[in-house]
mmCIF file of C-alpha atoms in Angstrom:
data_model
loop_
_atom_site.group_PDB
_atom_site.id
_atom_site.type_symbol
_atom_site.label_atom_id
_atom_site.label_comp_id
_atom_site.label_asym_id
_atom_site.label_seq_id
_atom_site.Cartn_x
_atom_site.Cartn_y
_atom_site.Cartn_z
ATOM 1 C CA MET A 21 44.293 15.940 7.843
ATOM 2 C CA ASP A 22 43.015 16.124 11.437
ATOM 3 C CA CYS A 23 40.453 13.767 12.931
ATOM 4 C CA LEU A 24 37.570 16.070 12.499
ATOM 5 C CA ALA A 25 38.315 16.492 8.824
ATOM 6 C CA ILE A 26 38.659 12.719 8.300
ATOM 7 C CA ALA A 27 35.297 12.104 10.044
ATOM 8 C CA ALA A 28 33.547 14.734 7.854
ATOM 9 C CA THR A 29 34.985 13.107 4.787
ATOM 10 C CA ILE A 30 33.750 9.671 5.823
ATOM 11 C CA LEU A 31 30.245 10.934 6.558
ATOM 12 C CA ALA A 32 30.153 12.712 3.189
ATOM 13 C CA VAL A 33 31.181 9.424 1.351
ATOM 14 C CA LEU A 34 28.609 7.376 3.327
ATOM 15 C CA SER A 35 25.877 9.852 2.570
ATOM 16 C CA LEU A 36 26.673 9.750 -1.134
ATOM 17 C CA LEU A 37 26.723 5.927 -1.093
ATOM 18 C CA GLN A 38 23.344 5.925 0.570
ATOM 19 C CA GLN A 39 21.895 8.218 -1.994
ATOM 20 C CA GLN A 40 23.245 6.004 -4.800
ATOM 21 C CA LEU A 41 21.894 2.848 -3.200
ATOM 22 C CA TYR A 42 18.451 4.274 -2.250
ATOM 23 C CA GLY A 43 18.038 7.212 -4.586
ATOM 24 C CA HIS A 44 14.406 8.328 -4.123
ATOM 25 C CA GLY A 45 11.405 9.946 -5.817
ATOM 26 C CA GLU A 46 10.906 13.498 -6.371
ATOM 27 C CA LEU A 47 10.317 16.706 -4.395
ATOM 28 C CA VAL A 48 8.214 19.047 -6.432
ATOM 29 C CA GLY A 49 8.147 22.831 -5.946
ATOM 30 C CA ARG A 50 7.105 25.857 -8.025
ATOM 31 C CA GLY A 51 7.941 25.221 -11.617
ATOM 32 C CA LEU A 52 10.602 22.610 -10.650
ATOM 33 C CA THR A 53 11.004 18.971 -10.219
ATOM 34 C CA VAL A 54 14.118 18.355 -7.995
ATOM 35 C CA ARG A 55 15.314 14.707 -7.962
ATOM 36 C CA ARG A 56 17.193 13.810 -4.735
ATOM 37 C CA SER A 57 19.354 11.487 -6.819
ATOM 38 C CA LYS A 58 20.106 11.165 -10.489
ATOM 39 C CA VAL A 59 20.933 7.441 -9.991
ATOM 40 C CA CYS A 60 17.572 5.956 -9.249
ATOM 41 C CA ASP A 61 13.886 6.615 -9.377
ATOM 42 C CA ILE A 62 12.256 4.278 -6.852
ATOM 43 C CA PHE A 63 8.897 4.616 -8.627
ATOM 44 C CA HIS A 64 10.234 3.142 -11.795
ATOM 45 C CA GLY A 65 10.660 -0.660 -11.885
ATOM 46 C CA SER A 66 8.750 -3.979 -11.939
ATOM 47 C CA TRP A 67 7.153 -6.565 -9.695
ATOM 48 C CA VAL A 68 9.211 -9.654 -8.911
ATOM 49 C CA PHE A 69 8.209 -12.859 -7.305
ATOM 50 C CA ASP A 70 9.648 -13.154 -3.745
ATOM 51 C CA LYS A 71 8.905 -16.260 -1.732
ATOM 52 C CA SER A 72 9.645 -14.395 1.518
ATOM 53 C CA TYR A 73 6.581 -12.216 1.085
ATOM 54 C CA PRO A 74 4.059 -11.131 2.475
ATOM 55 C CA LEU A 75 5.620 -8.830 4.977
ATOM 56 C CA TYR A 76 2.998 -9.843 7.617
ATOM 57 C CA GLN A 77 0.071 -12.194 8.179
ATOM 58 C CA THR A 78 -3.224 -10.530 8.571
ATOM 59 C CA PRO A 79 -4.406 -12.829 11.426
ATOM 60 C CA ASN A 80 -1.643 -11.032 13.543
ATOM 61 C CA CYS A 81 -3.414 -7.742 12.953
ATOM 62 C CA PRO A 82 -7.054 -8.180 14.200
ATOM 63 C CA PHE A 83 -7.772 -4.473 13.635
ATOM 64 C CA ILE A 84 -7.687 -4.840 9.814
ATOM 65 C CA GLU A 85 -11.161 -4.300 8.338
ATOM 66 C CA LYS A 86 -12.808 -7.262 6.807
ATOM 67 C CA GLN A 87 -13.144 -5.666 3.367
ATOM 68 C CA PHE A 88 -9.376 -5.737 2.908
ATOM 69 C CA ASP A 89 -8.633 -9.208 4.214
ATOM 70 C CA CYS A 90 -9.131 -11.157 1.057
ATOM 71 C CA SER A 91 -7.699 -14.405 2.400
ATOM 72 C CA ARG A 92 -10.172 -14.460 5.283
ATOM 73 C CA ASN A 93 -12.937 -13.690 2.758
ATOM 74 C CA GLY A 94 -12.148 -16.822 0.830
ATOM 75 C CA ARG A 95 -9.713 -15.771 -1.897
ATOM 76 C CA PRO A 96 -8.135 -19.154 -2.809
ATOM 77 C CA ASP A 97 -5.021 -18.109 -4.669
ATOM 78 C CA LYS A 98 -2.061 -16.763 -2.671
ATOM 79 C CA GLY A 99 0.358 -15.821 -5.513
ATOM 80 C CA TYR A 100 -0.722 -12.112 -5.330
ATOM 81 C CA LEU A 101 0.867 -12.015 -1.864
ATOM 82 C CA LYS A 102 4.315 -12.944 -3.164
ATOM 83 C CA PHE A 103 5.288 -9.964 -5.295
ATOM 84 C CA ARG A 104 7.879 -7.348 -4.288
ATOM 85 C CA TRP A 105 8.383 -3.988 -5.957
ATOM 86 C CA GLN A 106 11.891 -3.806 -7.499
ATOM 87 C CA PRO A 107 13.176 -0.450 -8.740
ATOM 88 C CA SER A 108 15.095 -0.682 -12.009
ATOM 89 C CA SER A 109 18.355 0.882 -10.780
ATOM 90 C CA CYS A 110 18.650 0.335 -7.088
ATOM 91 C CA ASN A 111 17.063 -1.416 -4.088
ATOM 92 C CA LEU A 112 14.560 -0.111 -1.611
ATOM 93 C CA PRO A 113 15.763 -0.089 1.936
ATOM 94 C CA PRO A 114 14.331 -3.024 3.822
ATOM 95 C CA PHE A 115 11.305 -1.902 5.769
ATOM 96 C CA ASP A 116 12.192 -1.671 9.455
ATOM 97 C CA GLY A 117 9.099 -0.897 11.479
ATOM 98 C CA GLU A 118 11.019 -0.339 14.776
ATOM 99 C CA ASP A 119 13.363 2.060 13.111
ATOM 100 C CA LEU A 120 10.413 3.996 11.717
ATOM 101 C CA LEU A 121 8.756 4.139 15.106
ATOM 102 C CA ARG A 122 12.122 5.518 16.486
ATOM 103 C CA ARG A 123 12.124 8.091 13.753
ATOM 104 C CA ILE A 124 8.701 9.344 14.572
ATOM 105 C CA ARG A 125 9.105 9.190 18.358
ATOM 106 C CA GLY A 126 7.161 12.043 19.905
ATOM 107 C CA LYS A 127 5.608 12.728 16.471
ATOM 108 C CA SER A 128 2.473 12.054 14.411
ATOM 109 C CA ILE A 129 1.659 10.780 10.954
ATOM 110 C CA MET A 130 -1.794 11.623 9.490
ATOM 111 C CA PHE A 131 -3.351 10.072 6.336
ATOM 112 C CA VAL A 132 -6.013 12.434 4.966
ATOM 113 C CA GLY A 133 -8.285 11.190 2.237
ATOM 114 C CA ASP A 134 -10.877 8.528 1.263
ATOM 115 C CA SER A 135 -10.907 4.728 1.781
ATOM 116 C CA LEU A 136 -7.722 4.345 -0.180
ATOM 117 C CA SER A 137 -6.029 6.279 2.566
ATOM 118 C CA LEU A 138 -7.766 4.000 4.920
ATOM 119 C CA ASN A 139 -6.216 1.155 2.974
ATOM 120 C CA GLN A 140 -2.838 2.540 3.388
ATOM 121 C CA TRP A 141 -3.246 3.564 7.000
ATOM 122 C CA GLN A 142 -4.408 0.013 7.940
ATOM 123 C CA SER A 143 -1.369 -1.504 6.036
ATOM 124 C CA LEU A 144 1.065 0.744 7.951
ATOM 125 C CA THR A 145 -0.409 0.086 11.363
ATOM 126 C CA CYS A 146 -0.127 -3.581 10.645
ATOM 127 C CA MET A 147 3.419 -3.403 9.390
ATOM 128 C CA LEU A 148 4.386 -1.435 12.557
ATOM 129 C CA HIS A 149 2.527 -3.713 14.956
ATOM 130 C CA THR A 150 4.065 -6.904 13.556
ATOM 131 C CA ALA A 151 7.457 -5.203 13.808
ATOM 132 C CA VAL A 152 7.057 -4.700 17.566
ATOM 133 C CA PRO A 153 4.313 -7.336 18.357
ATOM 134 C CA HIS A 154 4.797 -7.059 22.145
ATOM 135 C CA ALA A 155 4.527 -3.168 22.251
ATOM 136 C CA GLU A 156 1.262 -1.836 23.578
ATOM 137 C CA TYR A 157 -1.003 -0.106 21.058
ATOM 138 C CA LYS A 158 -4.247 1.833 21.347
ATOM 139 C CA SER A 159 -6.691 2.388 18.521
ATOM 140 C CA ILE A 160 -9.643 4.742 18.749
ATOM 141 C CA THR A 161 -11.963 6.487 16.182
ATOM 142 C CA VAL A 162 -13.856 9.605 17.041
ATOM 143 C CA GLN A 163 -15.876 11.589 14.428
ATOM 144 C CA GLY A 164 -14.024 10.454 11.449
ATOM 145 C CA LEU A 165 -10.562 10.639 13.010
ATOM 146 C CA SER A 166 -8.858 7.336 13.708
ATOM 147 C CA THR A 167 -5.864 7.269 15.866
ATOM 148 C CA PHE A 168 -3.424 4.346 16.276
ATOM 149 C CA THR A 169 -0.915 5.067 19.100
ATOM 150 C CA PHE A 170 2.233 3.311 20.271
ATOM 151 C CA PRO A 171 2.665 4.679 23.794
ATOM 152 C CA GLU A 172 6.166 3.186 24.229
ATOM 153 C CA TYR A 173 7.361 5.251 21.302
ATOM 154 C CA ASP A 174 5.035 8.292 21.794
ATOM 155 C CA ALA A 175 4.072 7.894 18.158
ATOM 156 C CA LYS A 176 0.632 8.331 16.485
ATOM 157 C CA VAL A 177 -0.467 7.180 13.062
ATOM 158 C CA MET A 178 -3.814 8.745 12.204
ATOM 159 C CA PHE A 179 -6.354 8.579 9.501
ATOM 160 C CA SER A 180 -8.753 11.461 8.819
ATOM 161 C CA ARG A 181 -11.583 10.506 6.445
ATOM 162 C CA ASN A 182 -12.000 13.333 4.016
ATOM 163 C CA ALA A 183 -12.859 12.158 0.483
ATOM 164 C CA PHE A 184 -12.525 15.442 -1.353
ATOM 165 C CA LEU A 185 -10.088 17.432 0.959
ATOM 166 C CA VAL A 186 -12.302 20.512 0.224
ATOM 167 C CA ASP A 187 -15.553 20.972 2.258
ATOM 168 C CA LEU A 188 -18.765 19.096 1.808
ATOM 169 C CA VAL A 189 -21.591 20.634 3.850
ATOM 170 C CA SER A 190 -25.251 19.962 4.342
ATOM 171 C CA THR A 191 -27.649 22.873 3.687
ATOM 172 C CA PRO A 192 -31.515 23.085 3.669
ATOM 173 C CA ASN A 193 -31.311 22.777 -0.109
ATOM 174 C CA GLY A 194 -28.997 19.709 -0.152
ATOM 175 C CA ARG A 195 -25.443 18.703 0.170
ATOM 176 C CA VAL A 196 -22.907 21.191 -1.318
ATOM 177 C CA MET A 197 -19.298 20.557 -2.293
ATOM 178 C CA LYS A 198 -17.425 23.871 -1.961
ATOM 179 C CA LEU A 199 -14.498 23.819 -4.300
ATOM 180 C CA ASP A 200 -12.932 26.926 -2.800
ATOM 181 C CA SER A 201 -13.374 26.117 0.968
ATOM 182 C CA ILE A 202 -11.221 23.912 3.116
ATOM 183 C CA GLU A 203 -12.284 24.508 6.650
ATOM 184 C CA GLY A 204 -11.463 20.885 7.420
ATOM 185 C CA GLY A 205 -7.777 21.863 7.309
ATOM 186 C CA LYS A 206 -8.012 23.035 10.946
ATOM 187 C CA LEU A 207 -7.713 19.336 11.925
ATOM 188 C CA TRP A 208 -4.385 18.910 9.986
ATOM 189 C CA LYS A 209 -2.450 21.687 11.740
ATOM 190 C CA GLY A 210 0.276 20.526 14.107
ATOM 191 C CA THR A 211 0.905 17.150 12.496
ATOM 192 C CA ASP A 212 4.451 16.261 11.647
ATOM 193 C CA TYR A 213 3.722 14.239 8.540
ATOM 194 C CA LEU A 214 0.676 14.697 6.332
ATOM 195 C CA ILE A 215 -0.079 12.221 3.493
ATOM 196 C CA PHE A 216 -3.007 13.380 1.311
ATOM 197 C CA ASN A 217 -5.130 11.554 -1.169
ATOM 198 C CA THR A 218 -8.236 12.283 -3.149
ATOM 199 C CA TRP A 219 -9.719 11.072 -6.468
ATOM 200 C CA HIS A 220 -11.815 7.971 -5.809
ATOM 201 C CA TRP A 221 -15.137 9.809 -5.201
ATOM 202 C CA TRP A 222 -14.904 12.568 -7.826
ATOM 203 C CA LEU A 223 -16.388 10.503 -10.633
ATOM 204 C CA HIS A 224 -19.375 8.885 -8.713
ATOM 205 C CA THR A 225 -22.862 9.612 -10.062
ATOM 206 C CA GLY A 226 -26.373 8.624 -9.096
ATOM 207 C CA ARG A 227 -26.913 7.160 -5.634
ATOM 208 C CA LYS A 228 -23.193 7.011 -4.919
ATOM 209 C CA GLN A 229 -22.707 10.711 -5.539
ATOM 210 C CA PRO A 230 -22.300 12.301 -2.035
ATOM 211 C CA TRP A 231 -23.215 15.816 -3.111
ATOM 212 C CA ASP A 232 -26.136 17.562 -4.787
ATOM 213 C CA PHE A 233 -24.497 20.811 -5.858
ATOM 214 C CA ILE A 234 -21.010 22.180 -6.618
ATOM 215 C CA GLU A 235 -20.231 25.619 -5.339
ATOM 216 C CA GLU A 236 -17.381 27.872 -6.404
ATOM 217 C CA GLY A 237 -17.476 31.507 -5.212
ATOM 218 C CA ASN A 238 -20.975 32.861 -5.724
ATOM 219 C CA ARG A 239 -21.802 30.231 -8.379
ATOM 220 C CA THR A 240 -23.685 27.075 -7.575
ATOM 221 C CA GLN A 241 -24.406 24.419 -10.138
ATOM 222 C CA ARG A 242 -25.693 20.847 -10.363
ATOM 223 C CA ASP A 243 -22.662 19.446 -12.143
ATOM 224 C CA MET A 244 -19.445 20.246 -14.094
ATOM 225 C CA ASP A 245 -16.662 18.417 -15.739
ATOM 226 C CA ARG A 246 -15.347 16.164 -13.029
ATOM 227 C CA LEU A 247 -11.614 16.530 -13.918
ATOM 228 C CA VAL A 248 -12.030 20.351 -14.010
ATOM 229 C CA ALA A 249 -13.656 20.202 -10.531
ATOM 230 C CA TYR A 250 -10.916 17.925 -9.248
ATOM 231 C CA GLU A 251 -8.193 20.409 -10.381
ATOM 232 C CA LYS A 252 -10.137 23.290 -8.781
ATOM 233 C CA GLY A 253 -10.411 21.373 -5.565
ATOM 234 C CA LEU A 254 -6.766 20.450 -5.639
ATOM 235 C CA ASN A 255 -5.759 24.065 -6.194
ATOM 236 C CA THR A 256 -7.683 25.006 -3.048
ATOM 237 C CA TRP A 257 -5.724 22.277 -1.125
ATOM 238 C CA ALA A 258 -2.457 23.570 -2.623
ATOM 239 C CA LYS A 259 -3.330 27.123 -1.447
ATOM 240 C CA TRP A 260 -3.999 25.894 2.051
ATOM 241 C CA VAL A 261 -0.603 24.058 2.161
ATOM 242 C CA ASP A 262 1.244 27.038 0.825
ATOM 243 C CA SER A 263 -0.425 29.213 3.401
ATOM 244 C CA ASN A 264 -0.410 27.062 6.515
ATOM 245 C CA VAL A 265 2.477 24.622 6.389
ATOM 246 C CA ASN A 266 5.887 25.371 7.851
ATOM 247 C CA PRO A 267 8.239 22.916 6.072
ATOM 248 C CA SER A 268 10.692 22.876 8.932
ATOM 249 C CA LYS A 269 7.948 21.461 11.249
ATOM 250 C CA THR A 270 5.666 19.472 8.796
ATOM 251 C CA ARG A 271 6.497 17.321 5.864
ATOM 252 C CA VAL A 272 3.677 17.091 3.233
ATOM 253 C CA PHE A 273 3.255 14.037 0.943
ATOM 254 C CA PHE A 274 0.687 13.352 -1.813
ATOM 255 C CA GLN A 275 -0.184 9.782 -2.106
ATOM 256 C CA GLY A 276 -0.638 9.911 -5.857
ATOM 257 C CA VAL A 277 -3.696 8.473 -7.660
ATOM 258 C CA SER A 278 -4.612 4.827 -6.856
ATOM 259 C CA PRO A 279 -5.946 3.335 -10.130
ATOM 260 C CA ASP A 280 -8.854 0.837 -10.462
ATOM 261 C CA HIS A 281 -9.009 -2.066 -12.854
ATOM 262 C CA MET A 282 -12.575 -2.082 -13.958
ATOM 263 C CA ASN A 283 -11.893 -2.157 -17.648
ATOM 264 C CA SER A 284 -9.497 -4.862 -18.757
ATOM 265 C CA SER A 285 -9.171 -3.310 -22.264
ATOM 266 C CA ASP A 286 -6.898 -0.756 -20.600
ATOM 267 C CA TRP A 287 -4.240 -3.439 -20.098
ATOM 268 C CA GLY A 288 -4.955 -5.275 -23.311
ATOM 269 C CA GLU A 289 -7.056 -8.091 -22.130
ATOM 270 C CA PRO A 290 -10.677 -7.242 -23.163
ATOM 271 C CA SER A 291 -11.987 -10.719 -22.575
ATOM 272 C CA ALA A 292 -11.261 -10.508 -18.848
ATOM 273 C CA LYS A 293 -13.721 -7.532 -18.365
ATOM 274 C CA ASN A 294 -12.423 -6.459 -15.017
ATOM 275 C CA CYS A 295 -10.025 -7.496 -12.090
ATOM 276 C CA GLU A 296 -11.969 -10.671 -11.153
ATOM 277 C CA GLY A 297 -9.783 -13.790 -11.568
ATOM 278 C CA GLN A 298 -6.556 -11.851 -12.191
ATOM 279 C CA LYS A 299 -3.593 -13.685 -10.470
ATOM 280 C CA GLN A 300 -0.477 -12.007 -11.932
ATOM 281 C CA PRO A 301 0.780 -8.449 -12.249
ATOM 282 C CA ILE A 302 1.502 -7.014 -15.694
ATOM 283 C CA ARG A 303 5.079 -7.837 -16.609
ATOM 284 C CA GLY A 304 7.692 -5.205 -17.010
ATOM 285 C CA GLY A 305 7.549 -1.557 -15.877
ATOM 286 C CA SER A 306 5.194 0.000 -18.483
ATOM 287 C CA TYR A 307 1.467 0.024 -18.292
ATOM 288 C CA PRO A 308 -0.201 -0.622 -21.725
ATOM 289 C CA GLY A 309 -2.891 1.888 -21.184
ATOM 290 C CA ARG A 310 -2.623 5.741 -21.057
ATOM 291 C CA ARG A 311 -1.345 7.720 -18.117
ATOM 292 C CA HIS A 312 -4.068 8.267 -15.631
ATOM 293 C CA PRO A 313 -5.725 11.770 -16.270
ATOM 294 C CA ALA A 314 -5.974 12.508 -12.553
ATOM 295 C CA GLU A 315 -2.256 11.799 -12.137
ATOM 296 C CA LEU A 316 -1.435 14.538 -14.700
ATOM 297 C CA VAL A 317 -3.651 16.974 -12.723
ATOM 298 C CA VAL A 318 -1.805 16.122 -9.489
ATOM 299 C CA GLU A 319 1.513 16.717 -11.017
ATOM 300 C CA LYS A 320 0.399 20.047 -12.562
ATOM 301 C CA VAL A 321 -0.956 21.331 -9.245
ATOM 302 C CA ILE A 322 2.022 20.253 -7.191
ATOM 303 C CA ARG A 323 4.436 21.974 -9.646
ATOM 304 C CA SER A 324 2.592 25.241 -9.069
ATOM 305 C CA MET A 325 3.131 25.195 -5.316
ATOM 306 C CA SER A 326 5.628 27.218 -3.298
ATOM 307 C CA LYS A 327 5.889 24.808 -0.421
ATOM 308 C CA PRO A 328 7.602 21.382 -1.017
ATOM 309 C CA VAL A 329 5.401 18.360 -1.397
ATOM 310 C CA TYR A 330 6.840 14.881 -1.867
ATOM 311 C CA LEU A 331 4.792 13.001 -4.536
ATOM 312 C CA LEU A 332 4.569 9.357 -3.724
ATOM 313 C CA ASN A 333 4.106 8.472 -7.356
ATOM 314 C CA ILE A 334 2.340 5.193 -6.924
ATOM 315 C CA THR A 335 0.092 5.248 -9.928
ATOM 316 C CA THR A 336 2.062 3.350 -12.593
ATOM 317 C CA LEU A 337 3.309 0.674 -10.141
ATOM 318 C CA SER A 338 -0.184 0.200 -8.915
ATOM 319 C CA GLN A 339 -1.627 -0.054 -12.477
ATOM 320 C CA LEU A 340 0.597 -3.001 -13.033
ATOM 321 C CA ARG A 341 -1.101 -4.852 -10.188
ATOM 322 C CA LYS A 342 -4.403 -5.847 -11.756
ATOM 323 C CA ASP A 343 -4.294 -8.976 -9.498
ATOM 324 C CA GLY A 344 -4.163 -7.071 -6.135
ATOM 325 C CA HIS A 345 -7.833 -6.056 -5.689
ATOM 326 C CA PRO A 346 -10.288 -7.864 -3.568
ATOM 327 C CA SER A 347 -12.747 -8.287 -6.500
ATOM 328 C CA VAL A 348 -15.480 -10.582 -5.110
ATOM 329 C CA PHE A 349 -13.514 -11.254 -1.949
ATOM 330 C CA GLY A 350 -13.993 -7.817 -0.407
ATOM 331 C CA HIS A 351 -17.115 -8.824 1.515
ATOM 332 C CA GLY A 352 -16.965 -12.582 1.273
ATOM 333 C CA GLY A 353 -19.277 -13.133 -1.712
ATOM 334 C CA HIS A 354 -20.452 -11.981 -5.160
ATOM 335 C CA ARG A 355 -22.513 -9.126 -3.869
ATOM 336 C CA ASP A 356 -20.201 -6.586 -5.381
ATOM 337 C CA MET A 357 -17.072 -6.249 -7.465
ATOM 338 C CA ASP A 358 -14.209 -4.252 -5.829
ATOM 339 C CA CYS A 359 -11.442 -3.368 -8.344
ATOM 340 C CA SER A 360 -10.655 -0.166 -6.571
ATOM 341 C CA HIS A 361 -9.418 -1.106 -3.062
ATOM 342 C CA TRP A 362 -6.491 -3.420 -2.401
ATOM 343 C CA CYS A 363 -6.131 -6.704 -0.539
ATOM 344 C CA LEU A 364 -4.003 -6.717 2.632
ATOM 345 C CA ALA A 365 -1.362 -7.902 2.761
ATOM 346 C CA GLY A 366 -0.736 -6.437 -0.719
ATOM 347 C CA VAL A 367 0.022 -3.369 -2.801
ATOM 348 C CA PRO A 368 -0.450 -0.673 -0.035
ATOM 349 C CA ASP A 369 2.415 -2.274 1.850
ATOM 350 C CA THR A 370 4.623 -1.236 -1.065
ATOM 351 C CA TRP A 371 3.242 2.350 -0.846
ATOM 352 C CA ASN A 372 4.372 2.327 2.764
ATOM 353 C CA GLN A 373 7.782 0.931 1.940
ATOM 354 C CA LEU A 374 8.103 3.880 -0.522
ATOM 355 C CA LEU A 375 6.981 6.229 2.222
ATOM 356 C CA TYR A 376 9.640 4.754 4.548
ATOM 357 C CA ALA A 377 12.316 5.221 1.967
ATOM 358 C CA ALA A 378 11.229 8.860 1.516
ATOM 359 C CA LEU A 379 11.338 9.549 5.306
ATOM 360 C CA ILE A 380 14.909 8.153 5.403
ATOM 361 C CA GLU A 381 15.879 10.417 2.538
ATOM 362 C CA LEU A 382 14.181 13.552 4.045
ATOM 363 C CA SER A 383 15.894 12.962 7.409
ATOM 364 C CA ASN A 384 19.368 12.947 5.771
#
């Protein structure tokens, strides 16, 4: 066997070992779910106590929004900071922020979605900044697009606020959500990595409802079944991806559905009411409640697509973290109860560890 053949054999073995060690999530296409490894599903596991956590200290990231910094807002317990996600059959690759910046040198990552995408974007920018604390960074927000740049690495990590992905427009008659229109997609073109998210705002009613009418084709109505509307909107997004994304140039991810913990009966603790006062994750890897209905819609839509989308399947692992929300420490007082967003440091850091693992996988 010559030297080239020996080298090729060694590389093949190393690649196989890496897949067995870090076997990752799922890449979903038309009618198929293709697992990159049969050895491990990184989204199935449990939360374990790790005294080395958290991955960063929020005072080192002055750009984190106050609503996510639970410690600064007076949350007295610190145990929620000490839990690490442990897949059942393998280990996640240790997060290496400098390695990630090298991987995206000359490229851009864009989170597109609502304030849960903001949650994840802020987490990732902090994880990267603390990895290279002496590297210059620039952060600017213009008309709903926030751009965090590391000039030394020629890398951009962006957040585009777009709660529904489909268009929401103002008309003389009121605000209209157009289920079959996605003009906002013009902003997404040319990005190397797109991470989409939408769900949080689809159920809002009353004063928190940001639209007055729903429009589909030539039909306009006051309201409709929200889960049906959600699926229609996601199908419009899916058509946009299938028509506009070149997989050799742009990788598409869907963040999955971030759950709230407003009803403690869902996890078998009705006396708790909601997430307030929760200090421990749910033990084990199974959530006592039913699967999230929006999660099922996401999986259905992605399976119908012709272009590959990597599902960051964060729903179940996040359902287990009833302790991870700001609760009354989102704004430093009992003015509201936030069981939807997540404290930083906290659960979104794990979402980004999973994203990092996926990027390693997809680059092999």
